[in-house]
Tab-separated table of C-alpha atoms and ligand atoms in Angstrom:
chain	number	residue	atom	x	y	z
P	12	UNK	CA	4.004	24.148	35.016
P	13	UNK	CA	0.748	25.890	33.586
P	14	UNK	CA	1.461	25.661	30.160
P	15	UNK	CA	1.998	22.912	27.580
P	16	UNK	CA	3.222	23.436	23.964
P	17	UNK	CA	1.521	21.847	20.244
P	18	UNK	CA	1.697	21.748	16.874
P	19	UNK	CA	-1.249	23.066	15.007
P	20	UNK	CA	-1.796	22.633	10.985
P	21	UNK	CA	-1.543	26.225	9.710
P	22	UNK	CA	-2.376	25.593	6.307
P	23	UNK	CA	-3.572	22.897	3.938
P	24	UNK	CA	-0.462	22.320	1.544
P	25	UNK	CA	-0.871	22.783	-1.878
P	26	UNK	CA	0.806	19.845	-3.592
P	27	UNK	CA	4.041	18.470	-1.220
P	28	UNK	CA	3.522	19.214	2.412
P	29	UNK	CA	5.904	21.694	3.426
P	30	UNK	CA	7.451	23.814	6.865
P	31	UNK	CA	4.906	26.621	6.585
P	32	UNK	CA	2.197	24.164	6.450
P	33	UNK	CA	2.838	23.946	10.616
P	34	UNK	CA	2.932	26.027	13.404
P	35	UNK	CA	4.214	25.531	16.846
P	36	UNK	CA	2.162	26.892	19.651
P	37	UNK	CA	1.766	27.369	23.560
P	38	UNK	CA	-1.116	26.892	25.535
P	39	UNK	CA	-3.053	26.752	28.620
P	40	UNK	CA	-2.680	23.623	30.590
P	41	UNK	CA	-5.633	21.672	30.427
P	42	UNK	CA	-7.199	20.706	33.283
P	43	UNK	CA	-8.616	16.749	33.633
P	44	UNK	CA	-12.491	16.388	34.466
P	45	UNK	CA	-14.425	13.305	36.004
P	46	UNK	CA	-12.810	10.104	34.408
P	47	UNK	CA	-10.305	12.265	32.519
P	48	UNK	CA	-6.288	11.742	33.359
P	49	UNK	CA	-3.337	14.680	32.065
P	50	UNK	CA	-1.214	13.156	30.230
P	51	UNK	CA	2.957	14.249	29.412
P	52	UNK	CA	3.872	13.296	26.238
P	53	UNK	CA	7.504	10.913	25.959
P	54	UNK	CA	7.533	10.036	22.652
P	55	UNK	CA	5.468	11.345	19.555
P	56	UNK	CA	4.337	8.743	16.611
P	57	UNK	CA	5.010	10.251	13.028
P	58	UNK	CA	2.887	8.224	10.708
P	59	UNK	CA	2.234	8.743	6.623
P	60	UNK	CA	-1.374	8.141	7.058
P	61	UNK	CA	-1.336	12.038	8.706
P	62	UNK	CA	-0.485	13.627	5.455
P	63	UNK	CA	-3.881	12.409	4.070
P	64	UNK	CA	-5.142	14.054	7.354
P	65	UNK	CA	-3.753	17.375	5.949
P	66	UNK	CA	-6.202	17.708	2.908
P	67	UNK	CA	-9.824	18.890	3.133
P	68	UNK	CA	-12.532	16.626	1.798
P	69	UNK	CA	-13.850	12.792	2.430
P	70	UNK	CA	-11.811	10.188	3.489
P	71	UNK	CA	-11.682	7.525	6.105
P	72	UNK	CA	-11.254	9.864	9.281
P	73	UNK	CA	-12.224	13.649	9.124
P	74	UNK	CA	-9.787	16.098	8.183
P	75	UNK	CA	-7.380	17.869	10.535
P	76	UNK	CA	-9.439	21.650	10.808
P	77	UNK	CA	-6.969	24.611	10.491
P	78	UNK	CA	-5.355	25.525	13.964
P	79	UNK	CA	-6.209	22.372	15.294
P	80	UNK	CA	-2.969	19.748	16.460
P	81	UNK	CA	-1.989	17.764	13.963
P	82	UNK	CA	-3.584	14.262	15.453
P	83	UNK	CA	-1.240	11.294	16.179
P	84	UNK	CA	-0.657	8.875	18.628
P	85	UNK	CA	1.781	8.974	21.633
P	86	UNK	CA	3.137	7.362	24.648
P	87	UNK	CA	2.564	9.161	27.560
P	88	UNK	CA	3.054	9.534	31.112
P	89	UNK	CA	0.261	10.286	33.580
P	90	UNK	CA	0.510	13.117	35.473
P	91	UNK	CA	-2.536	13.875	37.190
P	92	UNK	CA	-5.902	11.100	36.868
P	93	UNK	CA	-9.246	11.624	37.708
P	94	UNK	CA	-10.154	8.142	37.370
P	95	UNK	CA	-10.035	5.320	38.996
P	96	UNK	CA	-8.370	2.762	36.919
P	97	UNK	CA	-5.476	5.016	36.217
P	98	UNK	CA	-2.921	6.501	38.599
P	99	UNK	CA	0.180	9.084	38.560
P	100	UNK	CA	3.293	7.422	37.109
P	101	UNK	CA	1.339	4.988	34.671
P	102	UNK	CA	2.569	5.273	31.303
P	103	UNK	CA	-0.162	4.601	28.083
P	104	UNK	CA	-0.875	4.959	24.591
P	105	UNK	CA	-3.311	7.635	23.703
P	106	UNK	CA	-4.513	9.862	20.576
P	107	UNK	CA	-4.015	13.691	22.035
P	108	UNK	CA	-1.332	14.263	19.013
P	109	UNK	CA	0.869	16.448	18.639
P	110	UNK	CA	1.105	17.936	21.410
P	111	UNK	CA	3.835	18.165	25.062
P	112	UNK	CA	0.074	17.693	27.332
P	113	UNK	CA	-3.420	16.557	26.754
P	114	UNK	CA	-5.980	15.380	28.297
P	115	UNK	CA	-8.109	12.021	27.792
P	116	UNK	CA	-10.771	9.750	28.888
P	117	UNK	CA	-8.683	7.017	30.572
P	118	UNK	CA	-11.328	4.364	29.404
P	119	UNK	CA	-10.337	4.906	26.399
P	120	UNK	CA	-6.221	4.266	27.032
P	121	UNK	CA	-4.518	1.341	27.244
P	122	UNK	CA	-1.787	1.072	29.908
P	123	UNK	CA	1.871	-0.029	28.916
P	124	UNK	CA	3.819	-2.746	31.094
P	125	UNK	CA	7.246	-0.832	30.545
P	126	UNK	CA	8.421	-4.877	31.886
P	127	UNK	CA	7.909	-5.986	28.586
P	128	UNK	CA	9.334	-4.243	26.247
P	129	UNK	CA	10.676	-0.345	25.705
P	130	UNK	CA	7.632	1.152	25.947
P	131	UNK	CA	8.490	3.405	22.327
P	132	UNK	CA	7.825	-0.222	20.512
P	133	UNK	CA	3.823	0.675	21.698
P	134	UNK	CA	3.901	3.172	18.354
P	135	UNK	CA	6.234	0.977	16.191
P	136	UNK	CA	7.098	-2.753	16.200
P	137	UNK	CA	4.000	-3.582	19.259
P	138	UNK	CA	2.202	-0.853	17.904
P	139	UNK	CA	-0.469	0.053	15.262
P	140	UNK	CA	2.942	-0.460	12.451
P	141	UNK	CA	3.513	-4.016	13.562
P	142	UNK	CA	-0.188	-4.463	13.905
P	143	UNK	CA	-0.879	-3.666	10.795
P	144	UNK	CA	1.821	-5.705	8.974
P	145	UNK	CA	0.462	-8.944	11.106
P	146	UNK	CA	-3.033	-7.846	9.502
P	147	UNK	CA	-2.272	-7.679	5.975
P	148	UNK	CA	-0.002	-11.128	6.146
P	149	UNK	CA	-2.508	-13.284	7.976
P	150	UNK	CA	-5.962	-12.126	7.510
P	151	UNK	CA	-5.912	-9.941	3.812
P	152	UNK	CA	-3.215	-11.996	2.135
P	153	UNK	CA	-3.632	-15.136	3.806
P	154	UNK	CA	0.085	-16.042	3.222
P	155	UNK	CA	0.920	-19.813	2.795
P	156	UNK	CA	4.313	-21.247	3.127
P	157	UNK	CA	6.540	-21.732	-0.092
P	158	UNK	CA	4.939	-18.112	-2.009
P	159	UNK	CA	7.395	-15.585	-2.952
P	160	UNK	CA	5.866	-11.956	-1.465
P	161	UNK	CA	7.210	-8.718	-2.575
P	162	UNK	CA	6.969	-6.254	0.171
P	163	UNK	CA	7.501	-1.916	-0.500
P	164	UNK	CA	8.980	-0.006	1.757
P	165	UNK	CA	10.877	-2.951	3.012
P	166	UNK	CA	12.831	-1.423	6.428
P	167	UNK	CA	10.205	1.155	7.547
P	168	UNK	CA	7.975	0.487	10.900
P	169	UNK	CA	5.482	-1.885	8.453
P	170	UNK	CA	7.675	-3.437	6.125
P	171	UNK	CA	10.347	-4.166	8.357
P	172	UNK	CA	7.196	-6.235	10.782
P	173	UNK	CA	6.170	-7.666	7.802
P	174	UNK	CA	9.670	-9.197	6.412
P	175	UNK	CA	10.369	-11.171	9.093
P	176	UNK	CA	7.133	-12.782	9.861
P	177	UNK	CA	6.676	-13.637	6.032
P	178	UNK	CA	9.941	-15.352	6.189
P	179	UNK	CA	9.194	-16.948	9.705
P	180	UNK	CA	6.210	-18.286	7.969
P	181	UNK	CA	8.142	-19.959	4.858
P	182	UNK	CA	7.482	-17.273	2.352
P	183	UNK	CA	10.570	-15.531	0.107
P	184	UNK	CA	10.305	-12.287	0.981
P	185	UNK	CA	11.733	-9.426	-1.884
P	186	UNK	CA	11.637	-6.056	-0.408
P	187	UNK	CA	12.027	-2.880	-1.900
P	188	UNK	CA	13.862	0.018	-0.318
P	189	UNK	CA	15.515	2.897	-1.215
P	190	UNK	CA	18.810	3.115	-1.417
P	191	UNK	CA	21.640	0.520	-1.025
P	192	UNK	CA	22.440	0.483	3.245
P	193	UNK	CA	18.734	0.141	3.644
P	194	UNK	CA	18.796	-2.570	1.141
P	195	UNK	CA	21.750	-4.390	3.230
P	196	UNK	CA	19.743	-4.026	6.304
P	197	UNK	CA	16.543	-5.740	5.004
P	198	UNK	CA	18.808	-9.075	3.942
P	199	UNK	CA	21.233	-8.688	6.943
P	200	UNK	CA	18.463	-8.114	9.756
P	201	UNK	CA	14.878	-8.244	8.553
P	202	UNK	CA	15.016	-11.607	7.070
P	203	UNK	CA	14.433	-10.843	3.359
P	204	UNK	CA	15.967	-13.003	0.833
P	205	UNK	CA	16.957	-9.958	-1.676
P	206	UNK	CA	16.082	-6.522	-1.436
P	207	UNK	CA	16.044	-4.099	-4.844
P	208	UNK	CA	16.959	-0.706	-4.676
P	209	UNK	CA	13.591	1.631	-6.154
P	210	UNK	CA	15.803	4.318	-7.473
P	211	UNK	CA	17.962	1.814	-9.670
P	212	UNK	CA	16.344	2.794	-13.248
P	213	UNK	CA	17.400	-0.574	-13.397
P	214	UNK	CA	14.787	-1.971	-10.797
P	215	UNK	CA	11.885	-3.467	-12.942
P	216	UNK	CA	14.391	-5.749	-14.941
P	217	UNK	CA	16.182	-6.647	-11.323
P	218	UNK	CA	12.711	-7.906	-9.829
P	219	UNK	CA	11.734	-10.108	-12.704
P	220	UNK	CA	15.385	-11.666	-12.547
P	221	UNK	CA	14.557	-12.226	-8.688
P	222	UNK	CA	11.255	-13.826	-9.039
P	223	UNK	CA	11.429	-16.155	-11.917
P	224	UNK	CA	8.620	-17.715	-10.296
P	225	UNK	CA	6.691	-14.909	-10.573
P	226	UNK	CA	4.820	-12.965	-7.156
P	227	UNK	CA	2.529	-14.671	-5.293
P	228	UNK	CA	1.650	-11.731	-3.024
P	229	UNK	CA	2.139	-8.286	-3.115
P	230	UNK	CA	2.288	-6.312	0.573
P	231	UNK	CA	1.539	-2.780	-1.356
P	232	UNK	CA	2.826	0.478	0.302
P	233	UNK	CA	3.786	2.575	-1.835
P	234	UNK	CA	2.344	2.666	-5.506
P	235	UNK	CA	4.388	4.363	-7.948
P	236	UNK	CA	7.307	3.014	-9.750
P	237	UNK	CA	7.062	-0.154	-7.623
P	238	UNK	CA	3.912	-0.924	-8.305
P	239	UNK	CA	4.517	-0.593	-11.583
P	240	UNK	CA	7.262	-3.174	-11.294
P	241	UNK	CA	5.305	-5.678	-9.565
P	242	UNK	CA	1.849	-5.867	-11.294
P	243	UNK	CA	3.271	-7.666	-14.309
P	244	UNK	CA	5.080	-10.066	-12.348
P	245	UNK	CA	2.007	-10.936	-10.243
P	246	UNK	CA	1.083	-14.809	-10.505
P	247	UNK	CA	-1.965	-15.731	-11.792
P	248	UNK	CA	-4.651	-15.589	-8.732
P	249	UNK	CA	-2.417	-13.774	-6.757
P	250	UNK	CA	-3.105	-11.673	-3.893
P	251	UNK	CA	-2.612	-7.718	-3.428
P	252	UNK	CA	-2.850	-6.314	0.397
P	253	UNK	CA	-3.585	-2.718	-0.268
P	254	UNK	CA	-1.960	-0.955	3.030
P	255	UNK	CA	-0.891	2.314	1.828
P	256	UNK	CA	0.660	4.219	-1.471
P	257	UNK	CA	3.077	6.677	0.173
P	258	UNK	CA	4.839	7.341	-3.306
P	259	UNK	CA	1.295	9.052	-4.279
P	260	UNK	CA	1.312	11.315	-0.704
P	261	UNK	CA	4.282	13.366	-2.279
P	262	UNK	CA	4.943	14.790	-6.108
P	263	UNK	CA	7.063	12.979	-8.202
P	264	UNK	CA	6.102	9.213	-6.701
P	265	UNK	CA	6.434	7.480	-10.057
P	266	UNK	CA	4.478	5.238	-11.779
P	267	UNK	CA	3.283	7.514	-14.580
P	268	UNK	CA	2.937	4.817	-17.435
P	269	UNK	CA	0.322	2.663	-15.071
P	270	UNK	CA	-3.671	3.574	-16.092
P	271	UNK	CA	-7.252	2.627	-15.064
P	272	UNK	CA	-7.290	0.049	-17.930
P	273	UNK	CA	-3.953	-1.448	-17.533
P	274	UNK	CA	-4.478	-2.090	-14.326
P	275	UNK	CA	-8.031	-3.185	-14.454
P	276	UNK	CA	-6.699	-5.532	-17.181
P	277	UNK	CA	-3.671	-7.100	-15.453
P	278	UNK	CA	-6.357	-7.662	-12.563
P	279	UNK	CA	-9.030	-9.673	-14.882
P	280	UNK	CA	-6.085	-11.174	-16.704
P	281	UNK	CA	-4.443	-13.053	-14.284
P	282	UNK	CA	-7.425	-13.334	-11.882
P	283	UNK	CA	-5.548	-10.992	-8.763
P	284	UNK	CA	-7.969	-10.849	-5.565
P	285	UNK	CA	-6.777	-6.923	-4.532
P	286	UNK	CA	-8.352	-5.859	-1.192
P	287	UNK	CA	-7.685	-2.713	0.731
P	288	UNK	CA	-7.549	-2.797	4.551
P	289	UNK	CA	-7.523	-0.548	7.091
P	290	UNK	CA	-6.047	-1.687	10.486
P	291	UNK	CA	-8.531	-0.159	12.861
P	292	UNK	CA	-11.761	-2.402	11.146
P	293	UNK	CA	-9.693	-4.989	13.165
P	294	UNK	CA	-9.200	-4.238	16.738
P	295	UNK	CA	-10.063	-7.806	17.536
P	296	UNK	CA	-6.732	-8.943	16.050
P	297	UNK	CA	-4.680	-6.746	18.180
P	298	UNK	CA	-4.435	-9.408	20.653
P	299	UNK	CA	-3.554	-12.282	19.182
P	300	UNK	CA	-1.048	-9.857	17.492
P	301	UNK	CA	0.732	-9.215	20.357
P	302	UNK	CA	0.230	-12.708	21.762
P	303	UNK	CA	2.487	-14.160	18.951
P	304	UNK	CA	4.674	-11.168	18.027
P	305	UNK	CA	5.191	-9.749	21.673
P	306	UNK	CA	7.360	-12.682	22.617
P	307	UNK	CA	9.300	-12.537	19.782
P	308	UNK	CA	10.565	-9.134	20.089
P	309	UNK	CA	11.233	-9.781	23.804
P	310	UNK	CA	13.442	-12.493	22.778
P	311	UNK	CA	15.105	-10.729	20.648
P	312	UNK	CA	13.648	-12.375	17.504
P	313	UNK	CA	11.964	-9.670	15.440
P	314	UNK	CA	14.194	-6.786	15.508
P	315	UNK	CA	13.506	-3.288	15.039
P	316	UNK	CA	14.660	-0.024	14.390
P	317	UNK	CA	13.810	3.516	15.147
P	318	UNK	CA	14.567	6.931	14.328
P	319	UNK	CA	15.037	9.556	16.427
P	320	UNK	CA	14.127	13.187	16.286
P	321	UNK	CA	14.441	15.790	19.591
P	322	UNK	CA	11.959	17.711	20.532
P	323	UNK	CA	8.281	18.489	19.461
P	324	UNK	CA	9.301	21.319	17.479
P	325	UNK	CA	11.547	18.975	15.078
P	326	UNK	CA	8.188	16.673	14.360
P	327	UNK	CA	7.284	18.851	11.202
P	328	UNK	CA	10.841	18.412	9.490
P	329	UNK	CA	11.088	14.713	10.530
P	330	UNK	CA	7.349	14.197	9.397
P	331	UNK	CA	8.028	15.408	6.110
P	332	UNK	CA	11.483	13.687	5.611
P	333	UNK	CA	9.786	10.444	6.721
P	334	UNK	CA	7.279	11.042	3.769
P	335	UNK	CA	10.239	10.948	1.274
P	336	UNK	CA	12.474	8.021	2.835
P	337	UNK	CA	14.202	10.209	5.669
P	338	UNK	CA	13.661	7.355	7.741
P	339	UNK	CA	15.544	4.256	8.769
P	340	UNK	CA	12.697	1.912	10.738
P	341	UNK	CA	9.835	3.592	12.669
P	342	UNK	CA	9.779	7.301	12.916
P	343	UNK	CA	9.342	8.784	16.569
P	344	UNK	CA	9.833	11.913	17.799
P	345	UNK	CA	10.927	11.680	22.119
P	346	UNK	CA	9.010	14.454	23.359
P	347	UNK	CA	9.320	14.074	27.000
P	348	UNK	CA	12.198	12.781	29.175
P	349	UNK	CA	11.489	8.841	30.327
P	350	UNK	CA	9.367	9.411	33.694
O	422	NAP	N1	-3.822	0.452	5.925
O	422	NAP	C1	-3.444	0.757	7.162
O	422	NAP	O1	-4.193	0.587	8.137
O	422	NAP	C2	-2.054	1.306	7.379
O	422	NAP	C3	-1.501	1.396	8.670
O	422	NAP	C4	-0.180	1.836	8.805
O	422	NAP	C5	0.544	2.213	7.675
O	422	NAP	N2	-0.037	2.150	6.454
O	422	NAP	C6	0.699	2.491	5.236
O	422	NAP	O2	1.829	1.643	5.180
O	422	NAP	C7	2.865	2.296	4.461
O	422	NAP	C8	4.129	2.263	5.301
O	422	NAP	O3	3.897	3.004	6.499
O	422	NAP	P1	4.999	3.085	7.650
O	422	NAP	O4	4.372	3.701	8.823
O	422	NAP	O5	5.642	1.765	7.777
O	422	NAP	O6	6.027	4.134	7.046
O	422	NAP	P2	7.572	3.895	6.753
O	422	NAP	O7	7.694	2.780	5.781
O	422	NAP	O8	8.300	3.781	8.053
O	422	NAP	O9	7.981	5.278	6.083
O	422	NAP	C9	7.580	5.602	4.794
O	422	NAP	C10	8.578	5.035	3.757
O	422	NAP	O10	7.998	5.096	2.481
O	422	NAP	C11	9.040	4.961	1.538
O	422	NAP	N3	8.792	5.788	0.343
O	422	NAP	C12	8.525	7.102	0.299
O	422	NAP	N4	8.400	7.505	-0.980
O	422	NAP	C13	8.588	6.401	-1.754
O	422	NAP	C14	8.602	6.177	-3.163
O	422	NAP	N5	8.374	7.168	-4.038
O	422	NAP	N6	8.828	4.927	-3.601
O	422	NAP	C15	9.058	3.915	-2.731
O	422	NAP	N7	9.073	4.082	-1.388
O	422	NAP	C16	8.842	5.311	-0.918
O	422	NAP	C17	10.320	5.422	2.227
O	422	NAP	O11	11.163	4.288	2.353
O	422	NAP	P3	12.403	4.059	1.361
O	422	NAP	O12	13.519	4.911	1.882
O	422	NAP	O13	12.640	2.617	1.477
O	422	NAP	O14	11.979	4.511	0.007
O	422	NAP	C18	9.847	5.830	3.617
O	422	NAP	O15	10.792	5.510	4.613
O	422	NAP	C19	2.357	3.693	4.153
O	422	NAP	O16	1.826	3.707	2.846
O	422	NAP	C20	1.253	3.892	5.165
O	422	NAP	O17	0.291	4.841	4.730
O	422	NAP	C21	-1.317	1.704	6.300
């Protein structure tokens, strides 16, 4: 084979993300140097943090340029190495996005024990999802046994992580989903002792009949409508993780009668500590992550979810389904056969 295949961003959208927005192209084969390995890609990572990558102007990580692959993370399989501590045949996660082939530094990989556990649960439930949930529950919220935490986007690849280990730890967990069989799911599987529906116009009245002890934390995802829901039933000196706000990545996310001062009010009002967190300022907490969570899974203890889409060329529709709740549990896309 000489030539690999990627997706490229074609054009920055202009309000939703949208088909055009993509392109699929082929390419050259690149060729590893000194310390570099190839890389096939298996499975593809479809994250919401890459429709911020979309946009032009500052954020956290530089923009995606125009006709560059879209970046993400993947789980690959070594095809060639030009380095020592890799060899033909290992498998690893790396950053070379969207894309069939790339090529990497291997010092800069980190090699997958396909023993442990399928190695897709390296992008979702062992991965930077699960990682992240583990984050915002130990070290931003600080969660102590006995508090009632509402959690968004209950089943996907964070929320679901985050369910069970809040319950594990003592908490009441509410999650909020959309739509009733996800809402099943999160009670049934994910350890959540109710889960509300966010597109029951009904929803606000639902939560404050769930938690008439008010919320002691609030595992934020998604801003909007739910958000608006949860603020007023926040606890005085509660605790806000700010992980994400994937209502506000596509039109129409709700929450239109929440402003500046309202907010800013509820937060001096009832004394909230509200701290936004990103999860790669804490790479040193990856291992004890998957010290306490890796066993779990392999027991069969935390349980997880994914959905499928074939092929690289179905990663734009998937992406921007996930965006919108096309998702049940961590969105992949298999790329690659298994090696
Ligand atoms: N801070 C960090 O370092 C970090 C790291 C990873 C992820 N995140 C953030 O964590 C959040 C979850 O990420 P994920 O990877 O686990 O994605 P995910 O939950 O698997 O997928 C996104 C989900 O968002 C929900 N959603 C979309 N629009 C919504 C709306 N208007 N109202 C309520 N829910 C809506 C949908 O679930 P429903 O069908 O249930 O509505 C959808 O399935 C995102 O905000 C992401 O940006 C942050």
């Amino acid at each position: 084979m000489t030539q690999c295949q990627r997706i490229v961003l074609a054009s920055r959208p202009q309000g939703d993300a949208a088909p055009e927005n993509f392109r699929l192209e082929t390419a050259e084969l690149p060729a590893p140097e000194e310390g570099e390995v190839l890389l096939r890609t298996i499975w593809l990572s479809l994250d919401p943090y890459m429709r911020g990558r979309m946009n032009a102007g500052p954020s956290y990580a530089p923009p995606v340029e125009i006709g560059e692959a879209m970046a993400g993370q993947v789980v690959a399989e070594v095809v060639e190495s030009r380095d020592s501590r890799l060899q033909a045949g290992d498998i690893v996660l790396a950053g070379i996005g969207w894309a069939s082939h790339g090529v990497a530094e291997a010092r800069l990989l980190r090699k997958l024990d396909p023993e442990l556990a399928p190695v897709s649960t390296a992008l979702g439930v062992l991965g930077m999802p699960g990682h992240t949930a583990w984050v915002g529950l130990n070290d931003i919220l600080r969660m102590d046994s006995g508090e009632t935490i509402v959690i968004g986007a209950a089943t996907g690849a964070v929320g679901s992580v985050a369910g069970q280990l809040a319950k594990r730890a003592g908490l009441k967990p509410v999650g909020i989903a959309g739509g009733a069989e996800k809402c099943a799911y999160a009670v049934e599987h994910l350890g959540y002792d109710v889960c509300l529906d966010h597109r029951d116009p009904g929803m606000a009245e639902e939560l404050a009949a769930v938690t008439p002890q008010g919320v002691d934390c609030y595992y934020e995802n998604v801003g909007g409508d739910v958000l608006q829901a949860v603020l007023p039933r926040m606890n005085d000196h509660g605790r806000i993780a700010v992980c994400g706000m994937v209502a506000w990545y596509s039109a129409g996310g709700g929450g239109e009668a929440l402003t500046v001062p309202g907010i800013w009010r509820t937060i001096l009002v009832k004394r909230l500590r509200v701290q936004g967190f990103l999860v790669f300022d804490h790479a040193n907490r990856l291992q004890p992550f998957l010290d306490e969570v890796g066993p779990l899974v392999g027991a069969g203890e935390i349980h997880y979810r994914e959905s499928v889409a074939e092929g690289l060329e179905a990663a734009p529709e998937a992406f921007l389904e996930m965006l919108t709740g096309g998702n049940f549990g961590k969105q992949l896309v298999r790329v690659g056969s298994d090696p």
